Amino acid sequence: MTTISLHAALKENFGFEKFRPNQEEIIRCILSGDDTLAIMPTGGGKSICFQLPALVQPGITVVISPLIALMKDQVDSLKANGINACYINSTQTPQEQQYLINGLQANDFKLVYLAPESLSYLDHAFSQLKISLIAIDEAHCISSWGHDFRPAYTNLGYLKNRFPTTPILALTATADKATRSDIVNQLNLVKPKIFVASFDRKNLSLEVRPALDRIKQIIDFIENKPNESGIIYCLSRKTTEELAEKLQNKGINAKAYHAGLENTTRSKVQDAFINDDCQVVCATIAFGMGIDKSNVRWVIHYNLPKNIEGYYQEIGRAGRDGLPSETILFESYGDLIQLQKFASEGSNSEIQLAKLERMKQYADALSCRRKILLSYFGELVKENCGNCDICKNPPAFFDGTIIAQKALSAISRLKESEALAVVVDFLRGSKNASIYDKEYQNLKTYGIGTDISWYDWNQYIIQLINLGYCEIAFHQQNKLKLTYLAKKVLFEGEKVKLTTVLKKEKTKVEAKKPIGKTATDSLFEILRKLRSELAKKEEVPAYVIFNDATLKQFENERPMSETEFLAIDGVGKVKLEKYGDQFINAIIAFTKNKNEKTKKEATTYKETLALIQSGLTIEEIASKRNLGQSTIASHLAKLYTDGHAIPIDKFINKEEISKINEAKIKLESPLTLKPYFDYFEEQIPYDKIRIALAVLEKTSI
Ligand code: ADP
Ligand code: ZN
């Protein structure tokens, strides 16, 4: 097929403007009849590699997939694009299955999805079909090296003997060499072409944070993203439930998910998440395998993962639609020790422990995290990524010898019999029971570290642990112990380099939204609601209609005609016919509304401006216009920042402005006015604060 016709088929059937890396090459390889092994990261776009050939060739494409839930999603997505597909699996009655088999024989379907277990009893039906391609998804399940071994996959080798002239496409996101050659051998692939896509997922930001206060950190994080779906991975079932409850208590729409829940509960949670009815899922790693949701905006690891493979797969569930998505890993020493214990007690302990060690090194890294991840998967990159916490805030080293000496000698004075929290209290000279009960206040070095905050002390001591100067005795109530290296610092003058502690607030400031603007009235939200209504009506996941990336483009490009609508990435012929009118109408209505609103706003501002210029006070204008004083104050602020001639000294004086400026610096530019109001103990009214901020904004430009 020519390049143009493949592109045309991609646009017409799937709505995509161009191929992702390797898709076109893989498709060409299949179309020329070759066996193919495609290795692509999660979200890389594997499905198109067999769905497109299925459409442009006569006959049927058989897709082997290990997960029943995934089959349904894929078939729903295909149908939404007007492509006839079905799945046959154990959830159906024999009658339903026979009906579908008849349909296959009558050429009604272009694709059929099957579980490997069903192959044998469908074998007779297949002899009468023209099979153009056999695609084996999650092909690593064939390998006992891999982490998802499925016995039924080992029988798939017979397919090549049974259909020697039909090309086979094996797909996986697992890259290691042993698994790769296992797939080729066991499937009897003939001189396969192998494609390995880059594992870099540039749209995922990477961040590791210390686990101090992690629940509060998580709540703050989610509160900044009111409508964004996310997954929090936890180590234990109990943690998923406790965490979900804590989030619910804060009004966050969160649910727990783990293998111990009843099947019906589990699938309810999964469906609610897929349909955007549940915002956050707190889950064990059992969650996510069968989920194709493309708009997961963030993934948090509440606990340290066991290995980098698992971690990368889990964060890979964020941002499949290619939009920027965030990932955060919380690192705690307690987790590490627990995982070490599990690993050393389980089978293959040496390998598991080594993998865990690599995970820990990643979390402790002081250089670009993406480089470390990719090099783990055998990909070497030269440039730093610019989208991980290290690249964004490179650690600054300083001479921490004195801090180290203070901390280590405190541990020694406390006879190595206290845990981290008490050591910090001791250093900071705290006057609490854990100190007084044991009369620690009388020991030398008590209170020698009052100049450093509690949070920072914790961080420094954790760095000292990472550097090997001290360690946590987890089997003795987490007491801090010195190692032989401590001596060098305490008695032999060894210098210690520490890195500055990043302030937690930093990340918060990044996420700030402009005062007064809420996300709920944006075009994106309006379109999201429309999508969700349509999805409910059709009983499919929302992203099957359009994914977030497509909605974002609607918002930015505002297509108002069919031609413009079709030009958006993600809109194919069938979706244009099915949904075009409704989305276009919503976009037109929003734009009109917005224009009218802007017009109205312009008139009301003009009126206020005239009155200000005629010398009236805010109070007088408010009563004359029958509007609230705060409304007039906000008009005034806006008019002033827009550059209109306003006698601003009449409304606020220099002293007030400088006071509010001070507060602004101290409060680190809060998002709302309330913190200022509280800061001045309600002595400065809201109107003044608003006007002063406008003046400050103007002068800072
Ligand atoms: P994988 O199976 O590799 O994890 P999928 O096949 O589910 O990935 O694709 C991930 C996402 O990328 C889906 O939302 C899909 O619609 C989208 N996608 C795939 N190919 C393209 C493309 N060429 N252009 C734009 N989006 C694409
Ligand atoms: Zn980086």
Coordinates of C-alpha atoms in Angstrom, one line a residue, residues 219-556:
I219 CA -4.5 15.4 49.8
D220 CA -2.9 18.7 48.9
F221 CA -1.9 17.3 45.6
I222 CA -5.4 16.0 44.7
E223 CA -7.1 19.2 45.9
N224 CA -5.2 21.1 43.3
K225 CA -6.6 18.8 40.5
P226 CA -10.3 18.6 41.1
N227 CA -11.3 16.6 38.0
E228 CA -8.3 14.6 37.2
S229 CA -8.2 10.8 37.4
G230 CA -5.4 9.2 39.3
I231 CA -4.2 6.0 40.8
I232 CA -2.4 5.5 44.1
Y233 CA -0.5 2.3 44.4
C234 CA -0.1 0.8 47.9
L235 CA 1.8 -2.2 49.1
S236 CA -1.0 -3.8 51.3
R237 CA -4.7 -4.3 51.0
K238 CA -5.2 -2.6 54.4
T239 CA -3.4 0.5 53.3
T240 CA -5.6 0.9 50.2
E241 CA -8.7 0.8 52.4
E242 CA -7.3 3.1 55.1
L243 CA -6.1 5.6 52.6
A244 CA -9.3 5.6 50.5
E245 CA -11.2 6.3 53.7
K246 CA -9.0 9.2 54.7
L247 CA -9.4 10.7 51.3
Q248 CA -13.1 10.3 51.4
N249 CA -13.2 12.1 54.7
K250 CA -11.7 15.0 52.9
G251 CA -14.4 15.0 50.4
I252 CA -12.3 13.3 47.7
N253 CA -14.1 10.8 45.5
A254 CA -11.8 7.8 46.2
K255 CA -12.2 4.1 46.3
A256 CA -10.1 1.1 47.3
Y257 CA -9.3 -1.8 45.0
H258 CA -7.5 -5.0 45.8
A259 CA -7.6 -8.7 45.1
G260 CA -9.3 -9.5 48.4
L261 CA -12.5 -7.6 47.5
E262 CA -15.5 -9.5 46.0
N263 CA -15.6 -9.7 42.3
T264 CA -18.6 -7.5 41.9
T265 CA -17.2 -4.8 44.2
R266 CA -14.0 -4.9 42.2
S267 CA -15.6 -4.6 38.8
K268 CA -17.8 -1.8 40.1
V269 CA -14.8 0.2 41.3
Q270 CA -13.0 -0.4 38.0
D271 CA -16.1 0.6 35.9
A272 CA -16.6 3.8 38.0
F273 CA -13.0 4.7 37.5
I274 CA -13.1 4.0 33.7
N275 CA -16.3 6.0 33.4
D276 CA -14.9 9.0 35.3
D277 CA -17.4 8.4 38.2
C278 CA -14.7 7.8 40.7
Q279 CA -11.7 10.1 40.6
V280 CA -9.1 8.3 42.6
V281 CA -8.4 4.6 43.1
C282 CA -6.2 3.4 46.0
A283 CA -5.0 0.1 44.8
T284 CA -2.6 -2.8 45.1
I285 CA -0.7 -3.6 41.9
A286 CA -3.5 -6.0 41.0
F287 CA -5.2 -2.9 39.6
G288 CA -4.5 -1.6 36.1
M289 CA -3.6 -4.6 34.1
G290 CA -6.9 -4.8 32.3
I291 CA -7.4 -1.1 32.1
D292 CA -7.1 0.9 29.0
K293 CA -8.2 4.3 30.4
S294 CA -6.3 6.9 28.4
N295 CA -6.9 9.9 30.7
V296 CA -5.2 8.8 33.9
R297 CA -3.6 12.2 34.7
W298 CA -1.4 11.1 37.6
V299 CA 0.0 8.0 39.4
I300 CA 1.3 8.0 43.0
H301 CA 3.3 5.3 44.6
Y302 CA 2.4 5.5 48.3
N303 CA 5.0 2.8 48.9
L304 CA 8.2 1.9 47.3
P305 CA 7.7 -0.5 44.4
K306 CA 9.5 -3.9 44.4
N307 CA 11.4 -3.3 41.2
I308 CA 11.8 -0.9 38.3
E309 CA 9.9 -3.0 35.8
G310 CA 6.8 -2.9 38.0
Y311 CA 7.3 0.8 38.8
Y312 CA 7.6 1.7 35.1
Q313 CA 4.6 -0.3 34.1
E314 CA 2.5 1.3 36.8
I315 CA 3.5 4.9 36.1
G316 CA 3.0 4.0 32.4
R317 CA -0.8 3.8 33.1
A318 CA -0.8 7.6 33.3
G319 CA -1.0 9.8 30.2
R320 CA -1.7 7.2 27.5
D321 CA -3.3 9.9 25.5
G322 CA 0.0 11.7 25.3
L323 CA -1.0 14.7 27.5
P324 CA 1.3 15.8 30.3
S325 CA 0.8 13.6 33.4
E326 CA 2.4 13.5 36.8
T327 CA 4.0 10.7 38.8
I328 CA 5.1 10.8 42.4
L329 CA 6.9 8.1 44.3
F330 CA 7.0 8.3 48.1
E331 CA 10.2 6.9 49.6
S332 CA 10.3 5.5 53.1
Y333 CA 12.8 3.5 54.9
G334 CA 10.1 1.4 56.6
D335 CA 8.9 0.2 53.2
L336 CA 12.3 -0.6 52.1
I337 CA 13.0 -2.9 55.0
Q338 CA 9.6 -4.6 54.7
L339 CA 10.3 -5.2 51.0
Q340 CA 13.8 -6.5 51.8
K341 CA 12.2 -9.0 54.2
F342 CA 9.6 -10.2 51.7
A343 CA 12.3 -10.5 49.0
S344 CA 14.7 -12.4 51.1
E345 CA 12.0 -14.9 52.3
G346 CA 10.6 -15.5 48.8
S347 CA 11.9 -17.6 45.9
N348 CA 14.7 -16.2 43.7
S349 CA 15.7 -14.1 46.7
E350 CA 19.1 -13.0 45.3
I351 CA 17.6 -11.5 42.1
Q352 CA 14.7 -9.9 43.9
L353 CA 17.0 -8.2 46.4
A354 CA 19.2 -6.9 43.6
K355 CA 16.2 -5.6 41.8
L356 CA 15.0 -3.9 45.0
E357 CA 18.4 -2.3 45.4
R358 CA 18.2 -0.8 41.9
M359 CA 14.8 0.6 42.8
K360 CA 16.3 2.2 45.9
Q361 CA 19.1 3.7 44.0
Y362 CA 16.6 5.2 41.6
A363 CA 14.7 6.8 44.5
D364 CA 17.9 8.1 46.0
A365 CA 19.3 9.4 42.7
L366 CA 20.9 12.8 42.4
S367 CA 21.0 12.9 38.6
C368 CA 18.3 12.8 35.9
R369 CA 15.8 10.1 36.8
R370 CA 14.7 9.4 33.3
K371 CA 18.2 8.6 32.3
I372 CA 18.4 6.1 35.0
L373 CA 15.1 4.5 34.1
L374 CA 15.9 4.3 30.4
S375 CA 19.4 2.9 31.0
Y376 CA 17.8 0.2 33.1
F377 CA 15.9 -0.8 29.9
G378 CA 19.1 -0.6 27.9
E379 CA 18.4 2.7 26.3
L380 CA 21.2 5.3 26.6
V381 CA 20.3 8.9 26.4
K382 CA 22.7 11.8 26.4
E383 CA 20.5 14.7 27.4
N384 CA 18.9 15.3 30.8
C385 CA 15.1 15.1 30.5
G386 CA 14.1 18.4 32.0
N387 CA 10.9 16.7 33.2
C388 CA 12.0 15.1 36.5
D389 CA 12.4 16.6 39.9
I390 CA 16.2 16.4 39.7
C391 CA 16.3 18.2 36.4
K392 CA 13.8 20.8 37.6
N393 CA 15.6 21.4 41.0
P394 CA 19.1 20.1 40.7
P395 CA 20.4 19.3 44.2
A396 CA 22.8 21.8 45.6
F397 CA 25.6 20.2 47.7
F398 CA 27.0 22.0 50.7
D399 CA 29.5 21.1 53.5
G400 CA 27.2 19.3 56.0
T401 CA 30.0 18.1 58.2
I402 CA 28.8 20.0 61.3
I403 CA 25.2 18.9 60.8
A404 CA 26.4 15.3 60.4
Q405 CA 28.6 15.6 63.6
K406 CA 25.6 17.0 65.6
A407 CA 23.3 14.3 64.4
L408 CA 25.7 11.4 64.9
S409 CA 26.8 12.6 68.3
A410 CA 23.1 12.9 69.3
I411 CA 22.5 9.3 68.3
S412 CA 25.5 8.3 70.3
R413 CA 24.5 10.4 73.4
L414 CA 21.1 8.7 73.3
K415 CA 23.0 5.4 73.4
E416 CA 21.6 4.3 70.0
S417 CA 18.3 3.5 71.7
E418 CA 15.9 6.0 70.1
A419 CA 14.1 6.3 66.8
L420 CA 14.4 9.1 64.3
A421 CA 11.6 11.3 65.8
V422 CA 13.1 11.4 69.3
V423 CA 16.6 12.1 68.0
V424 CA 15.2 15.1 66.1
D425 CA 13.3 16.2 69.2
F426 CA 16.5 15.9 71.2
L427 CA 18.5 17.9 68.6
R428 CA 15.8 20.6 68.5
G429 CA 15.6 20.8 72.3
S430 CA 11.9 19.9 72.4
K431 CA 10.2 20.0 75.7
N432 CA 8.0 17.0 75.5
A433 CA 7.4 13.7 77.3
S434 CA 9.6 11.6 75.2
I435 CA 12.5 13.8 76.3
Y436 CA 11.6 14.6 79.9
D437 CA 10.6 11.0 80.8
K438 CA 14.1 9.9 80.3
E439 CA 15.7 13.2 81.4
Y440 CA 17.4 13.6 78.1
Q441 CA 17.4 17.4 78.6
N442 CA 20.3 16.9 81.0
L443 CA 22.5 15.2 78.4
K444 CA 25.2 17.0 76.5
T445 CA 24.3 18.1 73.0
Y446 CA 20.6 18.4 73.9
G447 CA 19.2 21.3 71.8
I448 CA 22.3 21.8 69.7
G449 CA 20.2 21.9 66.5
T450 CA 17.4 24.4 67.2
D451 CA 18.4 26.4 64.1
I452 CA 17.2 23.7 61.8
S453 CA 13.6 22.8 61.3
W454 CA 12.0 19.5 62.3
Y455 CA 11.4 18.6 58.6
D456 CA 14.9 19.4 57.5
W457 CA 16.5 17.4 60.4
N458 CA 14.5 14.4 59.2
Q459 CA 15.8 14.9 55.7
Y460 CA 19.4 15.3 56.7
I461 CA 19.4 12.2 58.9
I462 CA 17.8 10.2 56.1
Q463 CA 20.6 11.5 53.8
L464 CA 23.1 10.3 56.5
I465 CA 21.4 6.9 56.4
N466 CA 21.7 6.8 52.6
L467 CA 25.4 7.7 52.9
G468 CA 25.9 4.8 55.3
Y469 CA 26.8 6.8 58.5
C470 CA 23.9 5.4 60.5
E471 CA 21.1 2.9 60.0
I472 CA 17.6 2.1 61.2
A473 CA 17.3 -1.1 63.3
F474 CA 13.9 -2.1 62.1
H475 CA 13.7 -5.2 64.3
Q476 CA 14.4 -3.1 67.4
Q477 CA 11.6 -0.4 67.3
N478 CA 13.4 1.5 64.5
K479 CA 16.2 2.7 66.8
L480 CA 18.9 4.7 65.0
K481 CA 22.3 3.0 65.2
L482 CA 25.7 4.3 64.2
T483 CA 27.8 2.3 61.6
Y484 CA 31.5 2.1 61.6
L485 CA 31.7 5.0 59.2
A486 CA 30.3 7.3 61.8
K487 CA 33.6 7.2 63.6
K488 CA 35.3 8.8 60.7
V489 CA 33.0 11.8 60.9
L490 CA 33.0 12.1 64.7
F491 CA 36.7 11.5 65.4
E492 CA 38.7 11.5 62.2
G493 CA 37.6 14.7 60.6
E494 CA 35.9 13.2 57.6
K495 CA 33.9 15.8 55.6
V496 CA 30.3 15.1 54.7
K497 CA 28.5 16.5 51.7
L498 CA 24.7 17.0 52.1
T499 CA 22.2 18.3 49.6
T500 CA 19.9 21.2 50.5
V501 CA 16.4 20.2 51.4
L502 CA 13.7 21.2 49.0
K503 CA 10.8 23.0 50.5
K504 CA 7.6 21.1 50.2
E505 CA 5.7 24.3 49.3
K506 CA 7.6 24.6 46.1
T507 CA 5.5 22.0 44.3
K508 CA 2.4 23.7 45.5
V509 CA 3.3 27.0 44.0
E510 CA 3.8 25.4 40.7
A511 CA 0.3 24.1 40.6
K512 CA -1.3 27.4 41.4
K513 CA -4.2 28.7 39.5
P514 CA -5.2 32.3 39.0
I515 CA -7.4 33.8 41.6
G516 CA -11.0 33.5 40.9
K517 CA -10.9 31.3 37.8
T518 CA -12.4 27.9 38.3
A519 CA -12.0 25.0 36.0
T520 CA -15.6 24.1 36.0
D521 CA -16.8 26.7 33.5
S522 CA -14.1 26.0 30.9
L523 CA -15.0 24.7 27.5
F524 CA -13.0 21.5 28.4
E525 CA -15.3 20.8 31.3
I526 CA -18.4 21.4 29.2
L527 CA -17.2 19.0 26.6
R528 CA -16.2 16.5 29.2
K529 CA -19.7 16.5 30.6
L530 CA -21.2 16.1 27.1
R531 CA -18.8 13.2 26.5
S532 CA -19.7 11.6 29.8
E533 CA -23.5 11.8 29.0
L534 CA -22.9 10.2 25.6
A535 CA -20.8 7.5 27.2
K536 CA -23.5 6.7 29.8
K537 CA -26.1 6.4 27.0
E538 CA -24.0 4.1 25.0
E539 CA -22.6 2.2 28.0
V540 CA -19.0 2.6 27.0
P541 CA -16.1 4.3 28.8
A542 CA -15.9 8.0 28.2
Y543 CA -12.5 7.9 26.4
V544 CA -14.0 5.5 23.8
I545 CA -16.0 8.5 22.5
F546 CA -13.0 10.9 22.4
N547 CA -9.9 10.9 24.6
D548 CA -8.7 13.9 26.6
A549 CA -6.1 14.9 24.0
T550 CA -8.9 15.2 21.5
L551 CA -11.1 17.3 23.9
K552 CA -8.1 19.5 24.6
Q553 CA -7.8 20.2 20.9
F554 CA -11.5 21.0 20.6
E555 CA -10.9 23.5 23.4
N556 CA -7.9 25.1 21.7

